[in-house]
Amino acid sequence: MAALTSLYPTLADIEKAKNPDGSIAPIIEMLAQMSPAVKYLYAQECNNGTKHRHVIRTGIPTPTWTAFYEGVQPTKSTRTQVEDTTGMLENWTQIDERLYNITKDKAQFRLQEASSVLEGFAQEIEQTIFYGNVNSAPREFHGLSPRFNSTTAGNGNQIISGGGTGSDNTSIWFITTGPTTCGLLYPQGTTSGIARNDIGVETYQDSNGALIRYLREQFMAHIGFYLADWRYVSRVANIDVSNLATGSATDLYDKMITAFYKLQNRKGTMAFSMDGASPVQIKPMIFCNTKIKEYLHKQMRTNSNTYLNLREVAGEEVMTFLGMQIVETDGITDTEATVS
């Protein structure tokens, strides 16, 4: 299996293409290693500043049977315009200049400081992709769960219940990422929405008048998420985590097969373009947390199914279900409320 991200641009790919001097690319590569969603999801530039406007089809036109010399009444699909927004994250590193001056490997020291900040970015971005809600947290971007949170909504058919109740549930997400389906956003006119500013050494005075000199760096991420076609996403919700170890958990393989068949173009790797351009690339993947992946792995020993496969590709552990890569992420929690 080739690297899945070779099919379409991710944030790291975009940064390399637009920023050939490589000044920010290593930062994004580090972020991608810490955030599976950043590593694997398609990324594109907003088309309206820090917002992205797109049209979602809500109805398909019905064609008319006709004959020679008979007219046909034109019909059209029904659509609604949606605007997805981006959100800003920021943090700083601050190192005492005296400590920095006596450090032998100064570059490594700064890298270690930056790594801790970027890990915080990765965790926050990852969780927001799945749970961000601009209605309750306007500074965030809108994630997946608020869009797939009711089985009676227009996209409720994409939600498969695992039967769990209470607030100790988790989900498995089937996500087809691509320019016409869903993915990450970065602001218009920027390279990737990631910024690193070396402020240098500055002198600060505390409340007692004492002076100290710090070496400071600023890190910013301006990022969002868009959903252009909900038919390319499905969710196995209400998986009771407490039941996983007792043997009374729902049949995950059965639910995952159902979620698989809810996807539009589930095995394809491209969507068509009507403007004469080359076909755009899309790729279906599965996202779950570590506990679910562990449970699936254990079930391989006792389950005779041939749908799940685990192997190593280019030094990376790759688990697949019906050919779709299972991506492990800590962004999906074990404390989800029941979806109904």
GROMACS .gro file of C-alpha atoms in nm:
model
  340
    1MET     CA    1   0.000   0.000   0.000
    2ALA     CA    2   0.145   0.335  -0.100
    3ALA     CA    3   0.134   0.634   0.127
    4LEU     CA    4  -0.223   0.756   0.113
    5THR     CA    5  -0.127   1.121   0.116
    6SER     CA    6   0.048   1.082  -0.219
    7LEU     CA    7  -0.295   1.116  -0.383
    8TYR     CA    8  -0.374   1.469  -0.268
    9PRO     CA    9  -0.214   1.774  -0.100
   10THR     CA   10  -0.198   1.799   0.277
   11LEU     CA   11  -0.084   2.103   0.476
   12ALA     CA   12   0.276   1.979   0.467
   13ASP     CA   13   0.264   1.933   0.089
   14ILE     CA   14   0.119   2.280   0.038
   15GLU     CA   15   0.388   2.439   0.254
   16LYS     CA   16   0.666   2.268   0.060
   17ALA     CA   17   0.517   2.382  -0.269
   18LYS     CA   18   0.458   2.745  -0.170
   19ASN     CA   19   0.750   2.797   0.062
   20PRO     CA   20   1.056   2.646  -0.111
   21ASP     CA   21   1.303   2.793   0.138
   22GLY     CA   22   1.171   2.541   0.391
   23SER     CA   23   1.146   2.790   0.679
   24ILE     CA   24   0.805   2.669   0.799
   25ALA     CA   25   0.783   2.325   0.638
   26PRO     CA   26   0.966   2.144   0.924
   27ILE     CA   27   0.717   2.294   1.171
   28ILE     CA   28   0.422   2.160   0.974
   29GLU     CA   29   0.592   1.823   0.933
   30MET     CA   30   0.634   1.804   1.311
   31LEU     CA   31   0.270   1.901   1.356
   32ALA     CA   32   0.162   1.635   1.106
   33GLN     CA   33   0.353   1.367   1.297
   34MET     CA   34   0.163   1.463   1.614
   35SER     CA   35  -0.177   1.510   1.448
   36PRO     CA   36  -0.301   1.226   1.225
   37ALA     CA   37  -0.581   1.445   1.089
   38VAL     CA   38  -0.332   1.712   0.979
   39LYS     CA   39  -0.118   1.438   0.828
   40TYR     CA   40  -0.391   1.268   0.625
   41LEU     CA   41  -0.671   1.514   0.553
   42TYR     CA   42  -0.686   1.705   0.226
   43ALA     CA   43  -0.622   2.079   0.271
   44GLN     CA   44  -0.729   2.371   0.056
   45GLU     CA   45  -0.725   2.750   0.063
   46CYS     CA   46  -1.036   2.942   0.170
   47ASN     CA   47  -1.217   3.121  -0.113
   48ASN     CA   48  -1.341   3.412   0.098
   49GLY     CA   49  -1.065   3.538   0.325
   50THR     CA   50  -1.077   3.337   0.646
   51LYS     CA   51  -1.405   3.174   0.540
   52HIS     CA   52  -1.492   2.916   0.277
   53ARG     CA   53  -1.821   2.930   0.091
   54HIS     CA   54  -1.950   2.626  -0.090
   55VAL     CA   55  -2.279   2.484  -0.205
   56ILE     CA   56  -2.424   2.159  -0.075
   57ARG     CA   57  -2.669   1.971  -0.296
   58THR     CA   58  -2.985   1.884  -0.104
   59GLY     CA   59  -3.187   1.727  -0.386
   60ILE     CA   60  -3.125   1.546  -0.716
   61PRO     CA   61  -3.324   1.647  -1.029
   62THR     CA   62  -3.540   1.378  -1.190
   63PRO     CA   63  -3.494   1.329  -1.567
   64THR     CA   64  -3.789   1.296  -1.806
   65TRP     CA   65  -3.856   1.010  -2.047
   66THR     CA   66  -3.913   1.164  -2.389
   67ALA     CA   67  -3.943   1.093  -2.762
   68PHE     CA   68  -3.859   1.269  -3.087
   69TYR     CA   69  -4.029   1.608  -3.128
   70GLU     CA   70  -4.141   1.612  -2.767
   71GLY     CA   71  -4.027   1.882  -2.530
   72VAL     CA   72  -3.874   1.835  -2.188
   73GLN     CA   73  -3.937   2.059  -1.888
   74PRO     CA   74  -3.599   2.152  -1.735
   75THR     CA   75  -3.542   2.062  -1.373
   76LYS     CA   76  -3.262   2.152  -1.137
   77SER     CA   77  -3.105   2.020  -0.823
   78THR     CA   78  -3.181   2.190  -0.494
   79ARG     CA   79  -2.886   2.340  -0.315
   80THR     CA   80  -2.800   2.539  -0.005
   81GLN     CA   81  -2.500   2.764   0.051
   82VAL     CA   82  -2.278   2.692   0.349
   83GLU     CA   83  -1.994   2.901   0.491
   84ASP     CA   84  -1.726   2.729   0.697
   85THR     CA   85  -1.495   2.939   0.910
   86THR     CA   86  -1.139   2.907   1.033
   87GLY     CA   87  -1.010   2.961   1.385
   88MET     CA   88  -0.680   3.089   1.525
   89LEU     CA   89  -0.452   2.921   1.776
   90GLU     CA   90  -0.145   3.092   1.924
   91ASN     CA   91   0.128   3.013   2.175
   92TRP     CA   92   0.481   3.128   2.258
   93THR     CA   93   0.806   2.979   2.381
   94GLN     CA   94   1.017   3.178   2.625
   95ILE     CA   95   1.372   3.083   2.720
   96ASP     CA   96   1.596   3.260   2.969
   97GLU     CA   97   1.883   3.407   2.764
   98ARG     CA   98   2.139   3.301   3.027
   99LEU     CA   99   2.027   2.939   3.007
  100TYR     CA  100   2.027   2.953   2.629
  101ASN     CA  101   2.382   3.092   2.617
  102ILE     CA  102   2.529   2.807   2.821
  103THR     CA  103   2.343   2.539   2.625
  104LYS     CA  104   2.575   2.346   2.397
  105ASP     CA  105   2.325   2.239   2.131
  106LYS     CA  106   2.118   2.554   2.099
  107ALA     CA  107   1.918   2.438   1.796
  108GLN     CA  108   1.816   2.116   1.969
  109PHE     CA  109   1.718   2.308   2.281
  110ARG     CA  110   1.487   2.538   2.084
  111LEU     CA  111   1.347   2.239   1.896
  112GLN     CA  112   1.253   2.070   2.223
  113GLU     CA  113   1.075   2.383   2.340
  114ALA     CA  114   0.892   2.413   2.008
  115SER     CA  115   0.792   2.045   2.016
  116SER     CA  116   0.598   2.082   2.338
  117VAL     CA  117   0.410   2.383   2.199
  118LEU     CA  118   0.332   2.204   1.874
  119GLU     CA  119   0.207   1.898   2.060
  120GLY     CA  120  -0.044   2.124   2.233
  121PHE     CA  121  -0.146   2.261   1.894
  122ALA     CA  122  -0.187   1.911   1.754
  123GLN     CA  123  -0.408   1.793   2.040
  124GLU     CA  124  -0.629   2.101   2.019
  125ILE     CA  125  -0.664   2.086   1.639
  126GLU     CA  126  -0.732   1.714   1.643
  127GLN     CA  127  -1.007   1.739   1.902
  128THR     CA  128  -1.165   2.041   1.731
  129ILE     CA  129  -1.187   1.854   1.399
  130PHE     CA  130  -1.415   1.602   1.568
  131TYR     CA  131  -1.590   1.813   1.834
  132GLY     CA  132  -1.546   2.184   1.753
  133ASN     CA  133  -1.875   2.373   1.776
  134VAL     CA  134  -1.895   2.739   1.676
  135ASN     CA  135  -2.236   2.766   1.841
  136SER     CA  136  -2.092   2.705   2.188
  137ALA     CA  137  -1.732   2.817   2.118
  138PRO     CA  138  -1.737   3.086   1.846
  139ARG     CA  139  -1.358   3.116   1.827
  140GLU     CA  140  -1.323   2.751   1.721
  141PHE     CA  141  -1.405   2.605   1.382
  142HIS     CA  142  -1.700   2.370   1.327
  143GLY     CA  143  -1.607   2.003   1.348
  144LEU     CA  144  -1.772   1.676   1.252
  145SER     CA  145  -1.978   1.578   1.557
  146PRO     CA  146  -2.209   1.884   1.552
  147ARG     CA  147  -2.278   1.811   1.184
  148PHE     CA  148  -2.363   1.443   1.248
  149ASN     CA  149  -2.544   1.460   1.581
  150SER     CA  150  -2.901   1.352   1.503
  151THR     CA  151  -3.037   1.039   1.338
  152THR     CA  152  -3.346   1.234   1.231
  153ALA     CA  153  -3.156   1.513   1.054
  154GLY     CA  154  -3.117   1.531   0.677
  155ASN     CA  155  -2.788   1.340   0.704
  156GLY     CA  156  -2.911   1.113   0.983
  157ASN     CA  157  -2.893   0.814   0.752
  158GLN     CA  158  -2.513   0.844   0.771
  159ILE     CA  159  -2.517   0.770   1.146
  160ILE     CA  160  -2.512   0.407   1.264
  161SER     CA  161  -2.580   0.349   1.633
  162GLY     CA  162  -2.373   0.103   1.831
  163GLY     CA  163  -2.646   0.080   2.093
  164GLY     CA  164  -2.458   0.250   2.375
  165THR     CA  165  -2.622   0.485   2.622
  166GLY     CA  166  -2.500   0.731   2.881
  167SER     CA  167  -2.189   0.943   2.834
  168ASP     CA  168  -1.908   0.687   2.800
  169ASN     CA  169  -1.944   0.633   2.427
  170THR     CA  170  -1.705   0.677   2.137
  171SER     CA  171  -1.732   0.682   1.758
  172ILE     CA  172  -1.568   0.543   1.447
  173TRP     CA  173  -1.561   0.788   1.157
  174PHE     CA  174  -1.552   0.694   0.789
  175ILE     CA  175  -1.419   1.006   0.615
  176THR     CA  176  -1.364   1.053   0.242
  177THR     CA  177  -1.132   1.349   0.217
  178GLY     CA  178  -1.089   1.560  -0.095
  179PRO     CA  179  -1.162   1.900  -0.251
  180THR     CA  180  -1.528   1.819  -0.322
  181THR     CA  181  -1.596   1.622  -0.003
  182CYS     CA  182  -1.429   1.739   0.319
  183GLY     CA  183  -1.095   1.844   0.460
  184LEU     CA  184  -0.893   2.121   0.622
  185LEU     CA  185  -0.896   2.493   0.543
  186TYR     CA  186  -0.632   2.763   0.564
  187PRO     CA  187  -0.687   3.138   0.507
  188GLN     CA  188  -0.684   3.289   0.161
  189GLY     CA  189  -0.351   3.441   0.066
  190THR     CA  190  -0.146   3.237   0.314
  191THR     CA  191   0.073   2.936   0.251
  192SER     CA  192  -0.080   2.697   0.501
  193GLY     CA  193  -0.211   2.891   0.797
  194ILE     CA  194   0.091   2.795   1.009
  195ALA     CA  195   0.331   3.068   1.122
  196ARG     CA  196   0.651   3.070   1.327
  197ASN     CA  197   0.806   3.404   1.421
  198ASP     CA  198   1.151   3.423   1.580
  199ILE     CA  199   1.113   3.733   1.798
  200GLY     CA  200   1.473   3.720   1.920
  201VAL     CA  201   1.592   3.840   2.258
  202GLU     CA  202   1.386   4.099   2.444
  203THR     CA  203   1.417   4.255   2.790
  204TYR     CA  204   1.119   4.238   3.025
  205GLN     CA  205   1.045   4.396   3.359
  206ASP     CA  206   0.833   4.217   3.615
  207SER     CA  207   0.592   4.376   3.863
  208ASN     CA  208   0.876   4.424   4.113
  209GLY     CA  209   1.094   4.609   3.864
  210ALA     CA  210   1.336   4.318   3.812
  211LEU     CA  211   1.475   4.283   3.459
  212ILE     CA  212   1.520   3.963   3.263
  213ARG     CA  213   1.603   3.884   2.901
  214TYR     CA  214   1.410   3.615   2.715
  215LEU     CA  215   1.457   3.445   2.381
  216ARG     CA  216   1.104   3.423   2.241
  217GLU     CA  217   0.926   3.250   1.952
  218GLN     CA  218   0.566   3.288   1.844
  219PHE     CA  219   0.366   3.002   1.692
  220MET     CA  220   0.028   3.048   1.523
  221ALA     CA  221  -0.214   2.818   1.343
  222HIS     CA  222  -0.505   2.953   1.140
  223ILE     CA  223  -0.704   2.646   1.044
  224GLY     CA  224  -1.056   2.526   0.973
  225PHE     CA  225  -1.261   2.234   0.847
  226TYR     CA  226  -1.515   2.211   0.565
  227LEU     CA  227  -1.781   1.957   0.474
  228ALA     CA  228  -1.893   1.993   0.112
  229ASP     CA  229  -2.087   1.668   0.076
  230TRP     CA  230  -2.211   1.475   0.379
  231ARG     CA  231  -2.266   1.160   0.170
  232TYR     CA  232  -1.890   1.102   0.184
  233VAL     CA  233  -1.884   1.076   0.565
  234SER     CA  234  -2.045   0.818   0.792
  235ARG     CA  235  -2.031   0.772   1.169
  236VAL     CA  236  -2.061   0.465   1.390
  237ALA     CA  237  -2.174   0.636   1.710
  238ASN     CA  238  -2.285   0.517   2.056
  239ILE     CA  239  -2.008   0.259   2.101
  240ASP     CA  240  -2.018   0.187   2.474
  241VAL     CA  241  -1.655   0.189   2.590
  242SER     CA  242  -1.724   0.012   2.919
  243ASN     CA  243  -1.865  -0.286   2.730
  244LEU     CA  244  -1.555  -0.340   2.516
  245ALA     CA  245  -1.368  -0.539   2.780
  246THR     CA  246  -1.672  -0.738   2.896
  247GLY     CA  247  -1.748  -0.908   2.568
  248SER     CA  248  -2.093  -0.750   2.555
  249ALA     CA  249  -1.996  -0.474   2.314
  250THR     CA  250  -2.177  -0.428   1.987
  251ASP     CA  251  -2.047  -0.613   1.681
  252LEU     CA  252  -1.816  -0.343   1.551
  253TYR     CA  253  -1.743  -0.526   1.227
  254ASP     CA  254  -2.112  -0.540   1.147
  255LYS     CA  255  -2.157  -0.168   1.218
  256MET     CA  256  -1.845  -0.080   1.020
  257ILE     CA  257  -1.970  -0.272   0.718
  258THR     CA  258  -2.293  -0.073   0.736
  259ALA     CA  259  -2.096   0.254   0.763
  260PHE     CA  260  -1.883   0.147   0.467
  261TYR     CA  261  -2.188   0.106   0.246
  262LYS     CA  262  -2.325   0.444   0.352
  263LEU     CA  263  -2.037   0.616   0.173
  264GLN     CA  264  -2.070   0.761  -0.173
  265ASN     CA  265  -1.795   0.638  -0.408
  266ARG     CA  266  -1.654   0.432  -0.121
  267LYS     CA  267  -1.382   0.255  -0.320
  268GLY     CA  268  -1.302   0.523  -0.575
  269THR     CA  269  -0.995   0.743  -0.558
  270MET     CA  270  -1.118   1.030  -0.771
  271ALA     CA  271  -1.413   1.257  -0.832
  272PHE     CA  272  -1.495   1.402  -1.171
  273SER     CA  273  -1.450   1.759  -1.286
  274MET     CA  274  -1.675   1.927  -1.543
  275ASP     CA  275  -1.446   2.218  -1.628
  276GLY     CA  276  -1.195   2.025  -1.836
  277ALA     CA  277  -0.945   1.995  -1.553
  278SER     CA  278  -0.793   1.669  -1.440
  279PRO     CA  279  -1.007   1.456  -1.208
  280VAL     CA  280  -0.965   1.551  -0.843
  281GLN     CA  281  -0.837   1.297  -0.596
  282ILE     CA  282  -1.038   1.175  -0.298
  283LYS     CA  283  -0.961   0.902  -0.047
  284PRO     CA  284  -1.181   0.722   0.209
  285MET     CA  285  -1.024   0.653   0.551
  286ILE     CA  286  -1.139   0.543   0.895
  287PHE     CA  287  -1.062   0.739   1.213
  288CYS     CA  288  -1.093   0.591   1.563
  289ASN     CA  289  -0.918   0.618   1.898
  290THR     CA  290  -0.658   0.382   2.042
  291LYS     CA  291  -0.905   0.180   2.246
  292ILE     CA  292  -1.118   0.096   1.942
  293LYS     CA  293  -0.813   0.007   1.735
  294GLU     CA  294  -0.686  -0.220   2.013
  295TYR     CA  295  -1.026  -0.389   2.035
  296LEU     CA  296  -1.036  -0.445   1.660
  297HIS     CA  297  -0.685  -0.592   1.672
  298LYS     CA  298  -0.779  -0.836   1.947
  299GLN     CA  299  -1.088  -0.945   1.757
  300MET     CA  300  -0.867  -1.047   1.465
  301ARG     CA  301  -0.753  -1.348   1.668
  302THR     CA  302  -1.101  -1.485   1.732
  303ASN     CA  303  -1.295  -1.351   1.438
  304SER     CA  304  -1.274  -1.537   1.110
  305ASN     CA  305  -1.343  -1.223   0.904
  306THR     CA  306  -1.098  -1.127   0.633
  307TYR     CA  307  -1.193  -0.761   0.632
  308LEU     CA  308  -0.925  -0.644   0.874
  309ASN     CA  309  -0.557  -0.641   0.784
  310LEU     CA  310  -0.249  -0.529   0.979
  311ARG     CA  311   0.093  -0.487   0.825
  312GLU     CA  312   0.393  -0.255   0.810
  313VAL     CA  313   0.437  -0.016   0.520
  314ALA     CA  314   0.753   0.196   0.493
  315GLY     CA  315   0.817   0.147   0.864
  316GLU     CA  316   0.464   0.254   0.958
  317GLU     CA  317   0.200   0.032   1.119
  318VAL     CA  318  -0.096   0.022   0.882
  319MET     CA  319  -0.429  -0.136   0.972
  320THR     CA  320  -0.699  -0.150   0.705
  321PHE     CA  321  -1.066  -0.248   0.694
  322LEU     CA  322  -1.206  -0.340   0.353
  323GLY     CA  323  -0.901  -0.168   0.205
  324MET     CA  324  -0.953   0.157   0.397
  325GLN     CA  325  -0.672   0.267   0.626
  326ILE     CA  326  -0.765   0.294   0.995
  327VAL     CA  327  -0.609   0.610   1.138
  328GLU     CA  328  -0.558   0.617   1.513
  329THR     CA  329  -0.623   0.952   1.682
  330ASP     CA  330  -0.649   1.076   2.039
  331GLY     CA  331  -0.884   1.345   1.915
  332ILE     CA  332  -1.179   1.106   1.945
  333THR     CA  333  -1.277   1.070   2.310
  334ASP     CA  334  -1.443   0.799   2.520
  335THR     CA  335  -1.687   1.043   2.677
  336GLU     CA  336  -1.936   1.114   2.401
  337ALA     CA  337  -2.303   1.158   2.484
  338THR     CA  338  -2.560   0.936   2.318
  339VAL     CA  339  -2.649   1.034   1.962
  340SER     CA  340  -3.018   0.989   1.889
   0.00000   0.00000   0.00000
